[in-house]
Amino acid sequence: MSVTPESPSTPNALSRRTVLQRAAVAGLVATPAAGFLAACADSGSDDEPGTSNTGAVSATNPLGAPEDQPINVVIFNGGYGDKYATDVHEPMYKKAHPKSEVKHQSSQAISTLVQPLIAGGNAPEFVNNSGEKSLDFGALVADGQLQDLTALFDAPSVDDPTKKVRDTLVPGTVDTGSFNGKPYVLYYVSTVFGIWYSGKLFADNGWAAPKTWAEFTALCDKIKAKGIAPYAYAGANAAYYQWNIILTSAAKIGGADVLKNIDNLEDGAWKTDAVKQAAEAWAEIGAKYNLQGAEGLKHTDVQLKQNQYQLGMYPSGDWLENEQKKDTPEGFKYQMMTTPSVTGSDKLKSTALRATAGEGYMVLAKSKNPKGGMEYMRQMLSKAGGKGFTEVVKAPTVVLGSTDGLTFTPGTQSSQDALKAAGSEVFNLFFDGWYKDLDKEARTATNELMFGRIKADQFVERIQKKADEIKKDSSITKFKR
């Protein structure tokens, strides 16, 4: 990727109690806060978490995973499902470590499932932390809950023991999951973000993907004239895709440093002309072209409307095609376009886009077998692990060479073509994984903006206020790139 986190001075650390209180207040835990915190305080046991015995280190077990200890795997059952885990990665781990039992769970509410397990001293080894109800990566890092993955990335690759795991991955992968220079999260899927449409619908009507804002609004008018909603943003679960689109436009207007400054909590970063211009442009799209009733719909409801040809364009990442495969009619042909240029003087071309190693996976340091969790990751990061994932979910991973010989579906191929066309103008952002409260505020403010309850200047003021609060709060660990 085109961005690399830098290492600032050592930040202040969050206390465990502070992190858990915030989790409870934020509604991440189903149990009352007092009982939840009490459970944490009394979670000790004879089999102390995080103190597992080390297995025999060997060429096939370089991390020393205990051969006779189980690992607990928790997978977010969302856009990618959990079949890649049950059918590919878990059997791979079991084959390499036949005496170790793999216990599988999946959920669409990771925080609801995992937070009480952490509190009770029964943290799972491996977690796919994703979805609307994901855990706060930044708070987990600050609280010492996540395993430092340096040993994993420095371990020999499954495929070539002369290479370290880190050298078999797309450049920037390790950095993307690093907090102040230390890796704690594995972002596994090569993810491209953009605006999605039906290739069939566009071809049937002679429509082309727009490159300029004038072309974009003209296309919206043409789609609307056909009795089809031109665009939709799902408001019921405040999906982050729309603020992602707004900030993508802001980066194109003002350059990628716009996002870097937001991540680094720079003074006034949200109030720059680039962010305000982008918010104004997208607020107009919301006012004139949004799907009627979209505020009350979840993302899956809106996506279904698109599969039924009731919607023209929808913002998402390139997991969309796989997520909708059961509802996509034959010949629909998912395609992705990049966000069009907003002004005639944008610093980045219309082909520029946001792409990253996405879909975060973590090993919990206070689980009973964190070395087993890291070994599970090492198996994932083999060519067979990457290829198997892609064959199941039709999305490429960060494992170099794992897609050789594979044929992509139309949607994934279009996103990969867009990534290639972007060249060096590929950017990313990190604040949503670093500061959960800021992410939540951005989602809420985006709803207000897109459904006409606030203007662009109020939008940027509101999110800037939250960013300033976080910056001034000495109890919150700060991250920098």
XYZ file of C-alpha atoms in Angstrom:
481
model
C 0.000 0.000 0.000
C 1.044 3.587 -0.422
C 1.057 4.568 3.245
C 3.299 3.429 6.061
C 2.687 4.175 9.747
C 5.452 5.998 11.568
C 6.478 5.358 15.169
C 5.949 8.344 17.481
C 6.946 8.541 21.103
C 5.399 6.014 23.453
C 1.753 6.981 24.065
C -0.180 6.929 27.294
C -1.742 3.555 27.982
C -5.391 2.876 28.720
C -6.114 0.967 31.891
C -7.995 -2.291 31.491
C -10.897 -0.973 33.544
C -11.155 2.186 31.413
C -11.292 0.154 28.195
C -13.992 -2.137 29.504
C -16.048 0.719 30.939
C -15.983 2.406 27.531
C -16.980 -0.839 25.848
C -19.944 -1.202 28.153
C -21.031 2.421 27.713
C -20.731 2.119 23.932
C -23.118 -0.823 23.980
C -20.515 -3.374 22.910
C -21.414 -5.692 25.765
C -24.806 -7.224 26.379
C -24.307 -7.530 30.159
C -24.541 -4.570 32.576
C -21.276 -2.670 33.044
C -20.895 -3.407 36.746
C -21.312 -7.145 36.320
C -19.081 -7.144 33.278
C -16.248 -5.376 35.092
C -16.646 -7.613 38.097
C -16.287 -10.634 35.838
C -13.023 -9.213 34.540
C -11.698 -8.672 38.008
C -12.418 -12.259 38.988
C -11.304 -14.003 35.824
C -8.242 -15.720 37.197
C -7.976 -19.521 37.086
C -5.519 -22.331 37.650
C -5.022 -22.475 33.889
C -3.936 -18.861 33.567
C -4.688 -17.317 30.167
C -1.708 -16.275 28.087
C 0.668 -18.698 29.785
C 0.406 -21.717 27.507
C 3.207 -24.220 27.312
C 5.380 -23.941 24.246
C 5.468 -26.910 21.929
C 8.611 -28.336 20.379
C 10.050 -25.907 17.849
C 10.726 -27.549 14.508
C 10.845 -26.794 10.794
C 7.105 -27.478 10.579
C 6.291 -25.775 13.877
C 8.604 -22.733 14.006
C 6.432 -20.788 16.431
C 6.317 -23.609 18.949
C 2.553 -24.099 18.990
C 1.618 -26.758 21.586
C 0.628 -29.830 19.623
C -1.951 -31.083 22.143
C -3.742 -27.821 22.957
C -6.936 -26.733 21.180
C -7.475 -23.421 19.452
C -10.755 -21.540 19.429
C -11.556 -19.816 16.137
C -14.221 -17.105 15.852
C -15.203 -15.938 12.349
C -17.388 -12.993 11.355
C -20.148 -14.479 9.226
C -20.660 -11.501 6.933
C -19.722 -10.699 3.353
C -17.177 -13.514 3.148
C -19.156 -16.033 5.203
C -17.276 -18.629 7.257
C -16.947 -21.466 4.742
C -13.359 -20.436 3.945
C -12.503 -21.170 7.580
C -14.409 -24.434 7.972
C -13.439 -25.812 4.558
C -9.942 -24.415 4.014
C -8.007 -22.894 6.898
C -9.197 -25.038 9.781
C -8.514 -28.317 7.915
C -5.057 -26.972 7.002
C -4.255 -26.296 10.636
C -5.661 -29.670 11.682
C -3.561 -31.462 9.057
C -0.386 -29.719 10.232
C -1.241 -30.242 13.919
C -3.444 -33.347 14.117
C -3.397 -33.555 17.928
C -4.824 -30.048 18.305
C -8.602 -29.661 18.250
C -10.026 -26.696 16.323
C -13.188 -25.292 17.904
C -15.200 -23.114 15.488
C -17.747 -20.388 16.134
C -19.203 -17.798 13.789
C -21.235 -14.699 14.480
C -22.489 -11.476 12.936
C -21.963 -9.698 16.271
C -18.318 -10.251 17.214
C -18.268 -7.906 20.227
C -21.381 -9.526 21.692
C -19.767 -12.963 21.467
C -16.114 -12.244 22.219
C -16.155 -9.440 24.810
C -17.758 -11.589 27.548
C -15.262 -14.379 26.785
C -12.375 -11.965 27.278
C -13.980 -10.690 30.479
C -14.416 -14.214 31.806
C -10.824 -15.256 31.155
C -11.814 -17.509 28.250
C -10.563 -15.471 25.317
C -10.538 -17.345 22.000
C -7.177 -17.722 20.302
C -8.129 -16.420 16.862
C -10.786 -13.855 15.939
C -11.959 -12.393 12.637
C -12.876 -8.984 14.070
C -15.180 -7.420 11.510
C -18.696 -6.159 10.948
C -20.887 -3.524 12.502
C -20.408 -4.965 16.005
C -16.658 -5.397 15.914
C -14.321 -4.811 18.826
C -12.202 -1.675 19.085
C -8.738 -2.626 17.783
C -7.115 0.477 19.254
C -8.525 -0.104 22.730
C -7.560 -3.789 22.615
C -3.984 -2.871 21.699
C -3.795 -0.267 24.457
C -5.135 -2.766 26.973
C -2.585 -5.455 26.092
C -5.223 -7.855 24.778
C -3.680 -8.433 21.336
C -0.714 -10.641 20.566
C 2.310 -8.931 19.031
C 2.569 -10.630 15.627
C 6.247 -9.846 15.007
C 7.218 -13.478 15.601
C 4.641 -14.621 13.046
C 5.844 -12.257 10.327
C 9.468 -13.200 11.021
C 8.723 -16.947 10.992
C 9.564 -19.131 7.964
C 6.876 -19.317 5.319
C 4.938 -22.576 4.975
C 5.819 -22.623 1.272
C 9.477 -21.600 1.417
C 11.335 -21.883 4.736
C 14.111 -19.659 3.363
C 11.650 -16.757 3.271
C 10.049 -14.976 6.192
C 6.247 -14.784 6.162
C 6.434 -10.988 5.821
C 8.375 -11.345 2.561
C 5.613 -13.432 0.958
C 2.928 -10.736 1.383
C 1.826 -7.698 -0.609
C 4.063 -4.796 0.475
C 2.420 -2.709 3.187
C 0.406 -5.578 4.684
C 2.315 -5.657 7.958
C 2.263 -1.866 8.273
C -1.486 -1.697 7.716
C -2.082 -3.768 10.862
C 0.596 -2.012 12.923
C -0.008 0.354 15.810
C 2.873 2.732 16.463
C 5.224 0.473 14.545
C 4.257 -2.877 16.101
C 2.005 -5.386 14.259
C -1.087 -6.566 16.100
C -3.646 -7.163 13.323
C -3.467 -9.231 10.149
C -5.438 -7.616 7.362
C -5.811 -10.514 4.988
C -7.982 -9.568 2.026
C -6.860 -7.314 -0.794
C -9.798 -4.898 -0.683
C -10.743 -2.226 -3.205
C -13.469 0.349 -2.567
C -15.671 2.052 -5.126
C -19.182 2.414 -6.551
C -20.898 -0.724 -7.819
C -23.388 -1.229 -10.612
C -24.867 -3.891 -12.887
C -22.911 -4.275 -16.113
C -26.063 -5.625 -17.740
C -28.195 -2.657 -16.680
C -25.630 -0.181 -17.946
C -25.042 -2.023 -21.236
C -28.760 -2.397 -21.905
C -29.217 1.364 -21.524
C -25.996 2.513 -23.146
C -24.684 4.051 -19.921
C -20.957 4.451 -19.217
C -19.175 4.819 -15.878
C -18.658 8.576 -15.299
C -15.272 10.184 -14.686
C -16.343 13.746 -13.841
C -18.975 15.065 -11.441
C -20.990 16.544 -14.316
C -21.043 13.120 -15.990
C -22.019 11.518 -12.687
C -25.018 13.767 -12.046
C -26.076 13.503 -15.698
C -26.020 9.715 -15.356
C -28.073 9.963 -12.163
C -30.673 11.947 -14.104
C -30.787 9.301 -16.850
C -31.201 6.480 -14.332
C -33.918 8.398 -12.487
C -35.776 8.990 -15.753
C -35.978 5.205 -16.158
C -37.832 4.926 -12.855
C -34.780 3.518 -11.078
C -33.220 5.033 -7.947
C -29.823 6.335 -9.092
C -27.938 5.902 -5.800
C -28.415 4.548 -2.289
C -26.837 4.785 1.121
C -28.264 2.479 3.796
C -29.008 4.425 6.960
C -30.447 1.788 9.312
C -27.060 0.452 10.384
C -25.053 3.561 9.441
C -22.713 1.566 7.235
C -19.345 3.257 6.926
C -19.193 2.963 3.140
C -20.636 6.436 2.622
C -18.147 8.305 4.812
C -15.535 6.203 3.051
C -16.820 7.581 -0.273
C -16.888 11.142 1.064
C -13.287 10.880 2.267
C -12.246 9.234 -0.987
C -13.551 12.303 -2.788
C -11.788 14.545 -0.257
C -8.489 12.775 -0.955
C -8.967 13.244 -4.691
C -9.708 16.941 -4.215
C -6.892 17.744 -1.802
C -4.458 14.848 -2.052
C -3.836 11.776 0.119
C -2.401 13.885 2.961
C -5.973 14.944 3.727
C -6.549 11.437 5.074
C -3.162 11.239 6.778
C -3.938 14.406 8.728
C -7.332 13.015 9.762
C -5.690 9.817 10.991
C -3.079 11.782 12.934
C -5.719 13.970 14.634
C -4.159 17.103 13.212
C -5.893 20.317 14.227
C -8.695 21.187 11.816
C -8.117 18.125 9.626
C -11.854 17.481 9.155
C -12.563 21.166 8.438
C -10.365 21.506 5.359
C -11.899 22.760 2.137
C -11.364 19.332 0.554
C -13.492 17.493 3.131
C -16.175 20.186 3.115
C -16.356 20.221 -0.702
C -16.673 16.450 -0.787
C -19.406 16.509 1.865
C -21.316 19.172 -0.046
C -21.140 17.178 -3.273
C -22.355 13.937 -1.703
C -25.053 15.681 0.348
C -26.490 16.882 -2.959
C -26.498 13.308 -4.259
C -28.324 12.249 -1.098
C -30.902 15.007 -1.496
C -31.626 14.480 -5.204
C -30.901 10.863 -6.034
C -31.000 8.633 -2.939
C -33.273 5.584 -2.864
C -36.557 6.501 -1.192
C -36.778 5.024 2.298
C -33.087 4.102 2.393
C -32.642 5.570 5.859
C -34.712 2.758 7.298
C -32.908 0.022 5.361
C -29.849 -2.069 6.235
C -27.082 -2.486 3.699
C -28.277 -5.972 2.722
C -31.780 -4.622 2.027
C -30.367 -1.931 -0.253
C -28.094 -4.424 -1.996
C -31.104 -6.626 -2.695
C -32.826 -3.646 -4.332
C -29.864 -3.365 -6.674
C -30.089 -7.060 -7.556
C -33.749 -6.437 -8.418
C -32.767 -3.602 -10.779
C -34.470 -1.008 -8.567
C -31.169 0.736 -7.839
C -28.425 1.938 -10.157
C -25.312 2.565 -8.048
C -24.161 1.563 -4.569
C -20.934 2.269 -2.603
C -19.079 -0.702 -1.118
C -15.912 -2.747 -1.022
C -15.274 -5.640 -3.370
C -16.726 -8.213 -0.982
C -20.144 -7.114 -2.304
C -20.316 -9.592 -5.167
C -19.710 -12.569 -2.888
C -22.044 -11.266 -0.202
C -24.890 -11.043 -2.713
C -24.226 -14.199 -4.709
C -27.417 -15.931 -3.519
C -29.591 -13.032 -4.643
C -27.802 -11.932 -7.813
C -29.762 -12.788 -10.976
C -28.058 -14.475 -13.896
C -26.305 -12.018 -16.185
C -26.323 -9.175 -13.636
C -22.525 -8.750 -13.931
C -21.288 -6.726 -10.981
C -18.886 -3.947 -11.990
C -17.002 -1.343 -9.966
C -16.293 2.272 -10.906
C -14.060 4.681 -9.029
C -15.594 7.796 -7.498
C -15.713 10.541 -10.127
C -13.624 13.703 -9.858
C -15.484 16.397 -7.928
C -13.727 19.466 -9.350
C -11.685 20.278 -12.415
C -8.638 20.867 -10.224
C -8.596 17.690 -8.116
C -5.040 16.808 -7.082
C -5.577 13.123 -7.861
C -6.995 11.638 -11.064
C -10.457 10.135 -11.322
C -8.819 6.691 -11.406
C -7.377 7.155 -7.886
C -8.991 4.952 -5.268
C -8.883 3.624 -1.757
C -7.479 0.120 -1.470
C -5.973 -1.738 1.409
C -5.336 -5.031 3.049
C -8.734 -5.429 4.648
C -10.713 -7.762 6.920
C -8.896 -7.790 10.256
C -7.827 -10.932 12.091
C -6.253 -11.009 15.545
C -4.738 -13.376 18.077
C -5.694 -12.681 21.660
C -2.604 -12.532 23.868
C -4.442 -13.663 27.010
C -5.960 -16.737 25.419
C -4.683 -20.113 26.560
C -2.861 -20.849 23.299
C -1.748 -17.672 21.482
C 1.098 -19.514 19.758
C -1.518 -21.805 18.231
C -3.425 -18.744 17.073
C -0.307 -17.389 15.337
C 0.375 -20.766 13.745
C -3.189 -20.735 12.408
C -2.360 -17.392 10.791
C 0.853 -18.830 9.348
C -1.162 -21.558 7.633
C -3.581 -18.911 6.279
C -0.623 -17.034 4.831
C 0.518 -19.949 2.695
C -0.240 -20.006 -1.027
C -2.710 -22.837 -0.437
C -4.399 -20.809 2.287
C -4.688 -17.749 0.066
C -5.800 -19.711 -2.982
C -8.406 -21.647 -0.998
C -9.846 -18.433 0.401
C -10.080 -16.889 -3.068
C -11.707 -19.994 -4.540
C -14.409 -19.889 -1.842
C -15.155 -16.147 -1.612
C -13.823 -14.924 -5.003
C -11.644 -12.234 -3.434
C -7.824 -12.060 -3.571
C -5.702 -12.132 -0.437
C -2.417 -10.445 0.453
C -0.465 -13.670 -0.203
C 1.761 -13.141 -3.234
C 1.230 -15.704 -5.998
C -1.868 -17.227 -4.415
C -4.137 -16.136 -7.286
C -1.903 -17.471 -10.053
C -4.016 -19.470 -12.476
C -7.337 -18.396 -10.966
C -10.112 -16.747 -12.948
C -11.919 -13.951 -11.137
C -15.628 -13.228 -11.215
C -16.664 -10.104 -13.181
C -16.916 -7.872 -10.122
C -13.578 -8.853 -8.630
C -11.927 -8.574 -12.034
C -13.298 -5.059 -12.426
C -11.960 -4.018 -9.025
C -8.560 -5.498 -9.824
C -8.537 -3.671 -13.159
C -9.383 -0.439 -11.348
C -6.574 -1.030 -8.881
C -4.124 -1.510 -11.743
C -5.384 1.642 -13.488
C -4.908 3.674 -10.301
C -1.168 3.072 -10.420
C 0.559 4.915 -7.587
C -2.578 6.897 -6.694
C -3.799 4.390 -4.139
C -4.516 5.582 -0.618
C -5.936 4.351 2.667
C -7.132 5.575 6.051
C -6.802 4.182 9.553
C -8.764 6.238 12.087
C -11.763 3.897 12.005
C -9.626 1.058 13.370
C -7.717 3.280 15.783
C -10.534 5.274 17.377
C -13.869 3.506 17.605
C -15.678 6.565 18.970
C -14.512 8.684 16.038
C -15.671 6.031 13.593
C -19.076 5.951 15.310
C -19.373 9.742 15.147
C -18.442 9.756 11.455
C -21.161 7.204 10.722
C -23.784 9.109 12.694
C -22.875 12.460 11.134
C -22.942 10.888 7.667
C -26.505 9.743 8.242
C -27.452 13.275 9.234
C -25.747 14.672 6.136
C -27.022 12.205 3.567
C -30.619 12.461 4.769
C -30.620 16.250 4.846
C -30.689 17.023 8.546
C -27.332 18.841 8.589
C -25.248 20.732 6.042
C -21.629 20.094 5.073
C -20.242 22.738 7.438
C -22.131 21.156 10.354
C -20.920 17.730 9.262
C -17.242 18.682 9.404
C -17.689 20.680 12.632
C -19.363 17.756 14.369
C -16.719 15.192 13.502
C -13.884 17.651 14.176
C -15.284 18.225 17.681
C -15.128 14.483 18.390
C -11.591 14.254 16.951
C -10.521 17.129 19.213
C -12.035 15.409 22.250
C -10.075 12.257 21.515
C -6.882 14.212 20.922
C -7.200 15.982 24.279
C -8.073 12.835 26.242
C -4.784 11.697 27.774
C -6.292 8.313 28.700
C -6.686 7.369 25.033
C -3.654 5.882 23.316
C -2.758 7.855 20.202
C -1.539 6.325 16.956
C 0.304 8.012 14.115
C 1.387 7.443 10.556
